Coordinates of C-alpha atoms (C1' of nucleotides) in Angstrom, one line a residue:
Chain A
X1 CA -58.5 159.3 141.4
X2 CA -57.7 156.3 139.6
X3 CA -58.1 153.3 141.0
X4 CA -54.5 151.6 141.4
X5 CA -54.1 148.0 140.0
X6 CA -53.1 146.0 143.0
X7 CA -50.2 142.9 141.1
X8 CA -50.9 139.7 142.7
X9 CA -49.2 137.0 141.7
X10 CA -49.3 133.3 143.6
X11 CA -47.0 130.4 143.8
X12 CA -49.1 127.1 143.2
X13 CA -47.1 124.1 143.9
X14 CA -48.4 120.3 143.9
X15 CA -47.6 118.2 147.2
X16 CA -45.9 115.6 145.4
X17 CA -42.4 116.2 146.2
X18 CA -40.5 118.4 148.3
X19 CA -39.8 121.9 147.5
X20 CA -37.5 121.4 144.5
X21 CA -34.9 124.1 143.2
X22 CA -37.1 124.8 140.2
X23 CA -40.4 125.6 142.2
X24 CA -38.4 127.6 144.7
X25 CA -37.0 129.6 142.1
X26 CA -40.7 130.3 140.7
X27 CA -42.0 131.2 144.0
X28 CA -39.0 133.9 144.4
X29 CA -39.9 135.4 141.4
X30 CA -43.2 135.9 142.2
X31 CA -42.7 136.9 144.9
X32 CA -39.9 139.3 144.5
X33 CA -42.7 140.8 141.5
X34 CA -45.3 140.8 143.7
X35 CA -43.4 142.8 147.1
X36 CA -41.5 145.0 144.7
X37 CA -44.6 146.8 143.9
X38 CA -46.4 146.1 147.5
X39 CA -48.3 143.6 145.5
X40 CA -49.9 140.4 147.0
X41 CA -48.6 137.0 146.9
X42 CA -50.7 133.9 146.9
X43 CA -49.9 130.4 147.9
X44 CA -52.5 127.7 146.5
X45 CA -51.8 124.0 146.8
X46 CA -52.8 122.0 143.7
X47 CA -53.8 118.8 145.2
X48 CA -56.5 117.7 143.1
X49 CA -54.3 114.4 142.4
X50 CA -55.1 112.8 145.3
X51 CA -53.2 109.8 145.0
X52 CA -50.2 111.5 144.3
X53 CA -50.2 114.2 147.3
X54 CA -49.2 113.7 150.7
X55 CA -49.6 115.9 153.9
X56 CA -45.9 114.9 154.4
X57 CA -45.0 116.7 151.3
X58 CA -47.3 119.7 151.5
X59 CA -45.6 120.8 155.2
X60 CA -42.5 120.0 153.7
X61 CA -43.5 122.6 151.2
X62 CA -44.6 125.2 153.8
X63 CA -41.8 125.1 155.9
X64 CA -39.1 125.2 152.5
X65 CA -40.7 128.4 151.8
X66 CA -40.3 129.7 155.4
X67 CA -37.2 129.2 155.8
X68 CA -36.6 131.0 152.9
X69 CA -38.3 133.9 153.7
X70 CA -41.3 133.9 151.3
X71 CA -44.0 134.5 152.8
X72 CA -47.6 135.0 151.2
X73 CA -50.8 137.0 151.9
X74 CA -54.0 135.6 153.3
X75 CA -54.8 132.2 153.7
X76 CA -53.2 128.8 151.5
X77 CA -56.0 127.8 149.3
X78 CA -56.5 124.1 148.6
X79 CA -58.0 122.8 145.2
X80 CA -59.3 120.0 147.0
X81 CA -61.9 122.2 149.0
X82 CA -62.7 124.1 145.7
X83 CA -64.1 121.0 143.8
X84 CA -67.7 122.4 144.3
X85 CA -66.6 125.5 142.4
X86 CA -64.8 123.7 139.6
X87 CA -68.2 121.7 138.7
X88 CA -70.5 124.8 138.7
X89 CA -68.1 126.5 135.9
X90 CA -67.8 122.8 134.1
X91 CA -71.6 123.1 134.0
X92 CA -71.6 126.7 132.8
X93 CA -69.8 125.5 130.2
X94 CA -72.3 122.7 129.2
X95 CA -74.9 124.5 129.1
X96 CA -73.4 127.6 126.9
X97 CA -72.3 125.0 124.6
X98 CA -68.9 124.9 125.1
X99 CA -68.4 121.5 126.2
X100 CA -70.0 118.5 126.2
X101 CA -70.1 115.1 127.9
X102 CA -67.9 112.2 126.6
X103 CA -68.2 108.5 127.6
X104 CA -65.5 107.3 125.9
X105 CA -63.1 104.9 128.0
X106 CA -60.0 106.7 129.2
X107 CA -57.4 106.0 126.9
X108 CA -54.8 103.4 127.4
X109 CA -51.2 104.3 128.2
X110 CA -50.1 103.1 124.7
X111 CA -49.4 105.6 121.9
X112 CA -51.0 103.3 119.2
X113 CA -54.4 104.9 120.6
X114 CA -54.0 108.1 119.3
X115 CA -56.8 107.8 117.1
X116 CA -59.5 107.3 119.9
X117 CA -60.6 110.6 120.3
X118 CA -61.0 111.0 116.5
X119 CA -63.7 108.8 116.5
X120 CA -65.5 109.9 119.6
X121 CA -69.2 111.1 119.1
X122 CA -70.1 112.4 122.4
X123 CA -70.0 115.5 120.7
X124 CA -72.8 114.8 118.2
X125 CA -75.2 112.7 120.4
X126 CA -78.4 113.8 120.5
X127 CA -79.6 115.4 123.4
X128 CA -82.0 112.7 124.5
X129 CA -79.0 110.3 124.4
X130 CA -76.9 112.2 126.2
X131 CA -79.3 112.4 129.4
X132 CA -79.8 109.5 129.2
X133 CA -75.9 108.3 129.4
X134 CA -76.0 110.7 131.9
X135 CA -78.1 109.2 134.0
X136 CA -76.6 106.0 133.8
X137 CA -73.5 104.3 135.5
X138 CA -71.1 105.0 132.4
X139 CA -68.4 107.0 133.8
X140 CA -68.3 110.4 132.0
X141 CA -66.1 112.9 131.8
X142 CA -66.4 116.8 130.6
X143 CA -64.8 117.7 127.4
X144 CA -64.1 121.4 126.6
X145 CA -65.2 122.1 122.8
X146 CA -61.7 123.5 121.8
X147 CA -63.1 126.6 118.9
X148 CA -61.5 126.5 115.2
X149 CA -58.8 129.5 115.8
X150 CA -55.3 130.3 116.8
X151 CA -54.8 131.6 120.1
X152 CA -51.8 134.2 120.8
X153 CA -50.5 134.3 124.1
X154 CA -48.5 137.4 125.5
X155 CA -45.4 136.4 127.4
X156 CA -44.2 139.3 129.1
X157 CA -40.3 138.4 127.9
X158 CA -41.0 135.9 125.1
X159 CA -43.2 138.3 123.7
X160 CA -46.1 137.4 121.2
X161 CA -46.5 133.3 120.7
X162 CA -48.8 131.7 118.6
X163 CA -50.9 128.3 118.4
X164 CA -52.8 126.6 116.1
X165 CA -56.1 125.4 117.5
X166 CA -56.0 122.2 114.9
X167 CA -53.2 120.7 117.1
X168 CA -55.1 120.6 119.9
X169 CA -58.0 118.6 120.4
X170 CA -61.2 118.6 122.4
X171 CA -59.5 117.8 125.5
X172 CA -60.9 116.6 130.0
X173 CA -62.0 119.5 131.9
X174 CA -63.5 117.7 134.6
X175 CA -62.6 114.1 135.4
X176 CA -64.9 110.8 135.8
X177 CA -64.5 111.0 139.7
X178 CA -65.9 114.9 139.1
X179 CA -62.8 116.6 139.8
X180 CA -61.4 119.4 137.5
X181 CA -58.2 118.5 135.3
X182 CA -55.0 121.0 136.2
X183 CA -55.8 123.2 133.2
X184 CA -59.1 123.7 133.8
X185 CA -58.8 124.5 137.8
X186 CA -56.0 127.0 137.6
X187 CA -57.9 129.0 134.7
X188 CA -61.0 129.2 137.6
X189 CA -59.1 129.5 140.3
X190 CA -56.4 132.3 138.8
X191 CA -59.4 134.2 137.6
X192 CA -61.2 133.9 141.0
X193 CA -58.3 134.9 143.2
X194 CA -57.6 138.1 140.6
X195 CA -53.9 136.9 139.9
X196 CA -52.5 140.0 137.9
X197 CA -49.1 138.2 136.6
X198 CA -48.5 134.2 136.3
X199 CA -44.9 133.7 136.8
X200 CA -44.5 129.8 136.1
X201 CA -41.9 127.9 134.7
X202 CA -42.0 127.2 131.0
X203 CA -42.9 123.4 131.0
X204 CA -46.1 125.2 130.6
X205 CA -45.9 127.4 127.7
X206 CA -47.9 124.1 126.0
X207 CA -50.5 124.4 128.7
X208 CA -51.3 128.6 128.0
X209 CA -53.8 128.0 124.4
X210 CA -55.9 125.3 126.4
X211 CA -56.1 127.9 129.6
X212 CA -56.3 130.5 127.4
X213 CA -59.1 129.1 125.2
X214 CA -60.4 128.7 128.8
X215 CA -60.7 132.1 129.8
X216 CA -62.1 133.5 126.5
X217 CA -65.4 130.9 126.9
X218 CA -66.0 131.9 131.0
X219 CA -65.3 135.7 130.1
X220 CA -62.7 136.1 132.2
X221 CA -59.9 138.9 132.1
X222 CA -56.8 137.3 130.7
X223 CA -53.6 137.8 133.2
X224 CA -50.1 138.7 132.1
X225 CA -47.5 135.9 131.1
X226 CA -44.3 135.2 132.3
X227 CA -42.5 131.8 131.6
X228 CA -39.7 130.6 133.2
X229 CA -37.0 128.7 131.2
X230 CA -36.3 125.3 133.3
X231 CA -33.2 124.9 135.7
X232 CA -31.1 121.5 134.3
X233 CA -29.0 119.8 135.9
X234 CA -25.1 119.2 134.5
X235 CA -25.9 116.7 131.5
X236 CA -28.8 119.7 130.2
X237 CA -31.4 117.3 131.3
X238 CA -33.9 119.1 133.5
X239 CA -32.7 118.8 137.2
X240 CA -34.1 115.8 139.1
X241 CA -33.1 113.6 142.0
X242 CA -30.6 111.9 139.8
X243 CA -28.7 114.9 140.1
X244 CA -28.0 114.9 143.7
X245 CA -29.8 117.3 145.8
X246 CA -32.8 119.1 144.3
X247 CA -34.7 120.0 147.3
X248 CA -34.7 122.7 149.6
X249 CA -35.0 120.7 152.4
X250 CA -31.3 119.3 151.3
X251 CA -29.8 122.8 150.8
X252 CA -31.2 123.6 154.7
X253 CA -30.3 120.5 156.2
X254 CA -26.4 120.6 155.1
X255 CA -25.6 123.8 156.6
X256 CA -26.6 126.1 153.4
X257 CA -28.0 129.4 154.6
X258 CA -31.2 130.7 153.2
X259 CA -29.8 134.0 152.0
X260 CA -27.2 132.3 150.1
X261 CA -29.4 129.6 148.2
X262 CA -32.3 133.0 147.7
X263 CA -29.3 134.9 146.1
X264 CA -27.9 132.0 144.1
X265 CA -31.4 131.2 142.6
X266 CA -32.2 134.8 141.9
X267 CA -29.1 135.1 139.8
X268 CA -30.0 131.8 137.7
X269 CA -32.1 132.9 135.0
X270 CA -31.9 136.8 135.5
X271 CA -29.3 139.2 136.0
X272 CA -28.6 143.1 136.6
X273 CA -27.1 145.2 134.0
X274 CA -23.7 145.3 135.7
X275 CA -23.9 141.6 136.8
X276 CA -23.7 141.9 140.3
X277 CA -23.2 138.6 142.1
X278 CA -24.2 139.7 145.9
X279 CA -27.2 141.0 146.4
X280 CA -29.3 140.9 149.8
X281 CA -32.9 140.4 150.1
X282 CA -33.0 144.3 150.2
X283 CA -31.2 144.4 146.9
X284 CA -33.2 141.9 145.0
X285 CA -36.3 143.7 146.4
X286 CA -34.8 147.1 144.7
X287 CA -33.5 146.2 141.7
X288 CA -35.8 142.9 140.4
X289 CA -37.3 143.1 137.1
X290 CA -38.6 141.6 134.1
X291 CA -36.4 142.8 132.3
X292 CA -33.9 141.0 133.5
X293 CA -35.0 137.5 132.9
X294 CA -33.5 135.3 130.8
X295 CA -35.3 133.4 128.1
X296 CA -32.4 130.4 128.0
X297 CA -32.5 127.6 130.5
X298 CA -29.8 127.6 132.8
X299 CA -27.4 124.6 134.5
X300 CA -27.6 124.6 138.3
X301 CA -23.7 125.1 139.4
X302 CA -23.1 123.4 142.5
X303 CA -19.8 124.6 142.8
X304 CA -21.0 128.4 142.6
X305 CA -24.2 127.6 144.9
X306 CA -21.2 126.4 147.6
X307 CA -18.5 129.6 147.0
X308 CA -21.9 132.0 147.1
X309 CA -22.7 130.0 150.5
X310 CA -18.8 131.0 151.8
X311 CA -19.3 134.3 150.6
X312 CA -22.4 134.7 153.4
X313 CA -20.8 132.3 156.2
X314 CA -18.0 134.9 155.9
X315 CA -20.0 138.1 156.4
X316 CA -21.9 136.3 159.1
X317 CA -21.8 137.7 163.0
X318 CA -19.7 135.2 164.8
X319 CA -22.7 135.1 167.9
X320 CA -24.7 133.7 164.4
X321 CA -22.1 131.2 163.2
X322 CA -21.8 129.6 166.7
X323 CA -25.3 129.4 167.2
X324 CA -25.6 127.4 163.9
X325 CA -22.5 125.4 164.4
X326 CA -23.7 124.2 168.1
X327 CA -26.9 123.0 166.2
X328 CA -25.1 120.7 164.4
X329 CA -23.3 119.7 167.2
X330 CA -26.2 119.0 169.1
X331 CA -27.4 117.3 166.2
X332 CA -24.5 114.6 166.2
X333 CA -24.6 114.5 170.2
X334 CA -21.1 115.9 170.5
X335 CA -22.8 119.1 172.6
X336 CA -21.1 119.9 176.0
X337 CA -22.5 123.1 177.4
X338 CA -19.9 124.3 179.2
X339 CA -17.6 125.3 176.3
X340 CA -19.6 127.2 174.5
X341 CA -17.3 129.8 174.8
X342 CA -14.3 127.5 173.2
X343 CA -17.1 126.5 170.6
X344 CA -17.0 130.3 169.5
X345 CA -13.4 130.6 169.1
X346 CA -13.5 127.5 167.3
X347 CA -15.8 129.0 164.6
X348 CA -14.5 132.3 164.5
X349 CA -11.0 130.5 163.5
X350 CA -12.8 128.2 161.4
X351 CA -15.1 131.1 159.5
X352 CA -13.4 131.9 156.2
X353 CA -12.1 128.5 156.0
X354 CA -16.0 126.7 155.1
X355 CA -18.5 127.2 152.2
X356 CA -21.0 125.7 154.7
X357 CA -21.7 125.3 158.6
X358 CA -22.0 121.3 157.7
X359 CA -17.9 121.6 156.5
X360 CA -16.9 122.3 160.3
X361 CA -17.6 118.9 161.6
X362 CA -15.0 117.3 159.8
X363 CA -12.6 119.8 159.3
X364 CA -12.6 120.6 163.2
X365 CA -13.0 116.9 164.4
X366 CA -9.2 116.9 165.8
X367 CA -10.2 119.4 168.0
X368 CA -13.5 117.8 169.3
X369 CA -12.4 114.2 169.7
X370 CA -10.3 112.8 172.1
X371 CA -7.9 111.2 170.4
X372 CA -6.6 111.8 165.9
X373 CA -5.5 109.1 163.6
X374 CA -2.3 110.8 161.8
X375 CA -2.5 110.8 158.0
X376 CA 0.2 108.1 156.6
X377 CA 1.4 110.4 153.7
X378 CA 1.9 113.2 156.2
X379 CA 3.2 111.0 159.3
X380 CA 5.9 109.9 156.1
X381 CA 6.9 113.3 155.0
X382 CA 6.9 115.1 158.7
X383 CA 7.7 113.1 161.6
X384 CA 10.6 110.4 160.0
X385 CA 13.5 111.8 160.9
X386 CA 15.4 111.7 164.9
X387 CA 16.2 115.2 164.5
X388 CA 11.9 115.8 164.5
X389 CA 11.8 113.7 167.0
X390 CA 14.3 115.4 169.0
X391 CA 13.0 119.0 168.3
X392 CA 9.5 117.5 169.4
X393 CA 10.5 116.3 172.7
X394 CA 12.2 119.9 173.3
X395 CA 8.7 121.4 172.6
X396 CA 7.0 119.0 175.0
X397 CA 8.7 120.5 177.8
X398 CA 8.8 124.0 176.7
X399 CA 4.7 124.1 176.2
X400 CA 4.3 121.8 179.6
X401 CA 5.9 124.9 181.3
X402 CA 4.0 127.6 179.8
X403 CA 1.5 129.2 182.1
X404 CA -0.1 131.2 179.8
X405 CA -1.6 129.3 177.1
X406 CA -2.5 132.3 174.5
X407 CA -1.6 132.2 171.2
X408 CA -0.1 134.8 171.6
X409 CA 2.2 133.9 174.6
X410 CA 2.6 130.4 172.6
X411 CA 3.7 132.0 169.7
X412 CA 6.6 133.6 171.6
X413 CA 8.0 130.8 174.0
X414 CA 8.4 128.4 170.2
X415 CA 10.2 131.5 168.6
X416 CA 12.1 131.3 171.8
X417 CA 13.0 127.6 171.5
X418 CA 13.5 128.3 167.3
X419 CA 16.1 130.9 168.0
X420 CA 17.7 129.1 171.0
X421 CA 17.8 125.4 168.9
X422 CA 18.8 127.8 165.7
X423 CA 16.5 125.5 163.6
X424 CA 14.2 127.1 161.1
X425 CA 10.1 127.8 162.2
X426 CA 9.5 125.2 159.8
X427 CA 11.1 122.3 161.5
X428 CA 8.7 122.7 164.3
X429 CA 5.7 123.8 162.8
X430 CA 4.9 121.5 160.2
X431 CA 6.0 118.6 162.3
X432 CA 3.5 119.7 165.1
X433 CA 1.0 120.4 162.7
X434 CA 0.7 116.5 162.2
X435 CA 1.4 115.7 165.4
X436 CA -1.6 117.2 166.6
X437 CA -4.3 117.1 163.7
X438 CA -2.9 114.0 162.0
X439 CA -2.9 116.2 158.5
X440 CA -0.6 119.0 157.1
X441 CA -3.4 121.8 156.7
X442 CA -4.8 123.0 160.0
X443 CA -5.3 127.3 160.6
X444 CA -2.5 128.8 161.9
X445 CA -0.3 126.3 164.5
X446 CA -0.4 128.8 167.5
X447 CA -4.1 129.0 167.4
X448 CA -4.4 125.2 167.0
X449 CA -2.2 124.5 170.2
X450 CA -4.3 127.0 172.3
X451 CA -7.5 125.8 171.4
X452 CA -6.6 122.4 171.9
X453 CA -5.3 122.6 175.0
X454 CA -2.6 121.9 177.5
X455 CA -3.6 118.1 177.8
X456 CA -4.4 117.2 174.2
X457 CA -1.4 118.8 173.2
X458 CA 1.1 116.9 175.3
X459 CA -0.6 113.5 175.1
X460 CA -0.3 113.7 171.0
X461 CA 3.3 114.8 171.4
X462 CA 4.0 111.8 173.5
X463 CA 2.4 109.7 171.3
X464 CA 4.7 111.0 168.4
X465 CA 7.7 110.2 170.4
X466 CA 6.2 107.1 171.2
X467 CA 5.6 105.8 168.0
X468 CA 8.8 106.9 166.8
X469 CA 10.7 104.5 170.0
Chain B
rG1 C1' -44.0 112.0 114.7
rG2 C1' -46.7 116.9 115.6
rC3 C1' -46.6 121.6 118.1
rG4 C1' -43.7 125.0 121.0
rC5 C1' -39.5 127.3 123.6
rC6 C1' -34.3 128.2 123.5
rA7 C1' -29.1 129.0 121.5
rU8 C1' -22.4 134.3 123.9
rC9 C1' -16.3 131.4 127.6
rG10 C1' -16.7 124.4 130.9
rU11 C1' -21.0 127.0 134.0
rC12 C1' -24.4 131.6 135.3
rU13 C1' -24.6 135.8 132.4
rA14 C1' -23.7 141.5 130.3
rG15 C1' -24.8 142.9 125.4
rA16 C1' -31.3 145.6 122.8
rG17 C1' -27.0 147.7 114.6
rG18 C1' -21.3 151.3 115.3
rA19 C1' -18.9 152.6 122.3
rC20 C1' -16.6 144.7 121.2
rU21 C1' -9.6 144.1 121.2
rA22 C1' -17.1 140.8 123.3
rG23 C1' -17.5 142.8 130.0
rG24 C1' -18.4 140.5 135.0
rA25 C1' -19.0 136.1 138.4
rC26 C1' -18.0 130.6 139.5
rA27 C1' -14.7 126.8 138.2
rG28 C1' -9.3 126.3 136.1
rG29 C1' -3.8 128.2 135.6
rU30 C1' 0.1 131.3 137.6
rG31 C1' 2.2 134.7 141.2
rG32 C1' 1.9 137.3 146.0
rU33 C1' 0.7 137.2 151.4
rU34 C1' 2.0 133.0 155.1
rC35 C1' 4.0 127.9 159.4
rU36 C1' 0.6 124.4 155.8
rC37 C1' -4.3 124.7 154.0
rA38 C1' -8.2 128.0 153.4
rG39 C1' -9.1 133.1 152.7
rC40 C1' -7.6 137.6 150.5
rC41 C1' -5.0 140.3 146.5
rA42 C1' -2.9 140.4 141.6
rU43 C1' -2.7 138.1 137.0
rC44 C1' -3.5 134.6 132.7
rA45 C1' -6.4 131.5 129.7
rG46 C1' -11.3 130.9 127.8
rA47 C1' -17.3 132.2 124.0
rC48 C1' -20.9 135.1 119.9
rC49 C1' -23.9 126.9 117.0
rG50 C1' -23.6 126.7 111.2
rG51 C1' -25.1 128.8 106.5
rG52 C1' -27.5 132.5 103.9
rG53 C1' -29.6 137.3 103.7
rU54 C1' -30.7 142.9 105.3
rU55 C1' -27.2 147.0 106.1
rC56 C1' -21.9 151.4 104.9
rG57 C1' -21.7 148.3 109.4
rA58 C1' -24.5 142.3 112.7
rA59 C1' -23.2 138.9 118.9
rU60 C1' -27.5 142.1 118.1
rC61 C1' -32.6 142.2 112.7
rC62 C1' -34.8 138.2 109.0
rC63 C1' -34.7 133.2 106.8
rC64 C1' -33.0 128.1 106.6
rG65 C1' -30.4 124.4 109.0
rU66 C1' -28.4 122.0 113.4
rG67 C1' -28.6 121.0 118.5
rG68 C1' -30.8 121.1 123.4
rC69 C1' -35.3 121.1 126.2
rG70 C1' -40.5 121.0 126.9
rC71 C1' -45.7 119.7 125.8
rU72 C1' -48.4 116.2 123.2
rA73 C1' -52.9 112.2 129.9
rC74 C1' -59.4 111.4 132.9
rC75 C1' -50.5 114.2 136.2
rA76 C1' -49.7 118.9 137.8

RNA sequence: GGCGCCAUCGUCUAGAGGACUAGGACAGGUGGUUCUCAGCCAUCAGACCGGGGUUCGAAUCCCCGUGGCGCUACCA
């Protein structure tokens, strides 16, 4: 039988930042590749920059992807443990002739010094010099010996590309403090860890001829392409922090569910035939392909993110959606144990009326304080005139004497009191709408009145007639 | 500057020469449901970057422009 080509693809962030929309989106693809055809998925941390990576960043990185439900095969490789490995291959390299030590100074940050590497020799130095050099305390670096063609690279949806070798010169494989330069560690280390398919974003389309030219002089077996166009933010400048929130971490931490932000990112640079907009983790599993991918870069739409977000809050269990909104209660110390049974009704009321569990702080806070300020404008256009007043002190004593505090058995006893006062529903409910949540949007009145409570209820209506003496 | 990638409604996209009166989704408008808001339902408006080819026929193929983005490091 033939011997089945197992995909592996990896995800191989840097932990210099939190887990960005961008690199989440990368990971998902690979990953989505890699599961769809009981492949393997690889997570490598390029932290060869050590001044730049952080342990903070690198669990911030781990735990983004758990929480979204990526999970990879094996072990999380580290470049800085591989560093050993990188210098054997350097030294291959040197001694097939393929490149060749430099001990040129590093060149400056200015642009005028272009020309520098034009006039490096390092290339031509006799043998004897070089060891010498070598051997001494000039710092050195490796220089791979870029060969005189073009290079085509194969994208799997960009199709063929190809580069000059002129336009690229002899460029730092390994470093002066001996540690390999990005291009040069993920040829090894892709080739090493037999990655079938890299899936990366398309900032490094620039990068392939180098990594190409790469695998060619070590002999290895050249993966499959797939570039990702880049996610921007609204002014079509690639999304960064100026943009708001670009990290995962944001996304989990303001009451954004992971399903939501998975299927939001899936749908940003790919797309079914038929367009589908909802598609579970199942779905995306069944029905991701290459085929789909989109070669234009795409605008991150906060505004769709949010109404994708509502779309899951509302096909949530409400035994879920209580669970996450007492989280957030606990997290602003507003917990009390004993209601969580009021807490549920609370959510359930509240469910198709938020695009995320963050939105039901504020927009239930006159139920969970003590005490509501009443919205000027709305105080103004409701609660002005002594017939309001009057209609409101008849309600005060009709809901004092109600027993039964249902919505239900509320809604009756104030049709009661509408027919008997022959007044229209309107002149009592928007008036006690702003009574008791101090705007004029609530969920429906009867509701609000039961889950507020006997107490509440009266002490705001007083207050009203109060304010109005 | 050089090299490269990309180009359909405001946004994400469908579209792989005739099925396009260019489809769907978000956002926007209008109407309905209703005690308000939200939700839900219905409905409207809205795009093939420009110019040349190729072809009986182009959103689709080719070329040239233009625009956006990326890379051009001893960052990744």
């Amino acid at each position: 039988m033939e011997k089945k080509i197992v995909i592996r693809t990896r995800f191989a962030p840097s932990p210099t930042g939190y887990l960005h929309l961008g690199g989440a989106r990368t990971a998902l693809y690979s990953w989505l590749y890699a599961r769809k055809q009981h492949g393997e998925f690889i997570l490598r941390i390029e932290d060869t920059d050590a001044k730049r990576s952080s342990p903070k960043y690198l669990n911030s990185i781990i735990e983004s992807l758990e929480w979204l439900g990526i999970n990879w095969d094996g072990e999380v490789y580290f470049q800085s443990k591989r560093i050993e490995i990188y210098k054997e291959y350097a030294k291959k390299l040197i001694s097939s002739g393929r490149a060749y030590y430099c001990f040129c100074p590093a060149k400056g940050e200015e642009r005028k010094e272009e020309k520098e590497l034009e006039n490096c020799s390092c290339i031509n130095l006799p043998s004897s010099k070089t060891k010498e050099l070598e051997n001494s305390n000039i710092p050195k670096v490796i220089r791979f010996k870029v060969p005189k063609e073009s290079v085509k690279l194969y994208d799997l949806v960009r199709e063929e590309i190809t580069f000059q070798s002129d336009t690229i010169s002899d460029f730092v494989i390994l470093k002066s403090d001996g540690i390999a330069t990005y291009n040069f560690a993920v040829v090894i280390d892709d080739a090493l860890m037999k990655i079938t398919h890299i899936i990366r974003g398309d900032d490094h389309i620039s990068n392939t001829p180098r990594q190409l030219m790469l695998y060619k002089a070590l002999d290895f077996k050249i993966p499959k392409y797939v570039h990702l166009s880049m996610i921007l933010g609204s002014d079509r400048k690639r999304l960064s922090k100026r943009h708001g929130a670009t990290s995962v971490t944001y996304f989990k931490e303001n009451g954004y569910l992971p399903q939501a932000l998975i299927n939001y990112l899936s749908l940003l640079g790919w797309s079914t035939s038929d367009s589908q907009q909802i598609l579970s983790k199942e779905d995306l599993l069944n029905k991701f392909s290459l085929k789909g991918i989109s070669k234009n870069p795409a605008i991150f739409d906060y505004d769709k993110m949010l109404w994708m977000n509502g779309q899951y809050i509302r096909k949530m269990g409400i035994k879920e959606l209580t669970n996450r909104f007492i989280d957030y209660l606990k997290k602003e110390k507003i917990y009390l144990s004993s209601k969580d049974k009021w807490y549920q009704e609370i959510a359930a009321l509240h469910q198709s009326r938020i695009r995320t569990i963050r939105e039901l702080l504020p927009q239930t806070s006159y139920l969970l304080n003590k005490d509501i300020e009443i919205e000027e404008d709305a105080a103004n256009s409701y609660l002005n005139s002594k017939k309001t007043i009057e209609i409101l002190k008849e309600v005060r004593e009709f809901i004092a004497l109600a027993s039964d505090f249902s919505s239900n058995n509320l809604e009756e006893v104030l049709r009661n009191l509408i027919a008997k006062l022959k007044i229209e529903a309107k002149e009592i409910i928007h008036p006690l709408r702003v009574a008791l949540t101090g705007t004029t949007a609530s969920p429906g009145i009867f509701e609000v009145i039961h889950l507020l409570g006997k107490e509440k209820v009266l002490r705001r209506i007083d207050k009203v007639i109060q304010r109005s003496e």
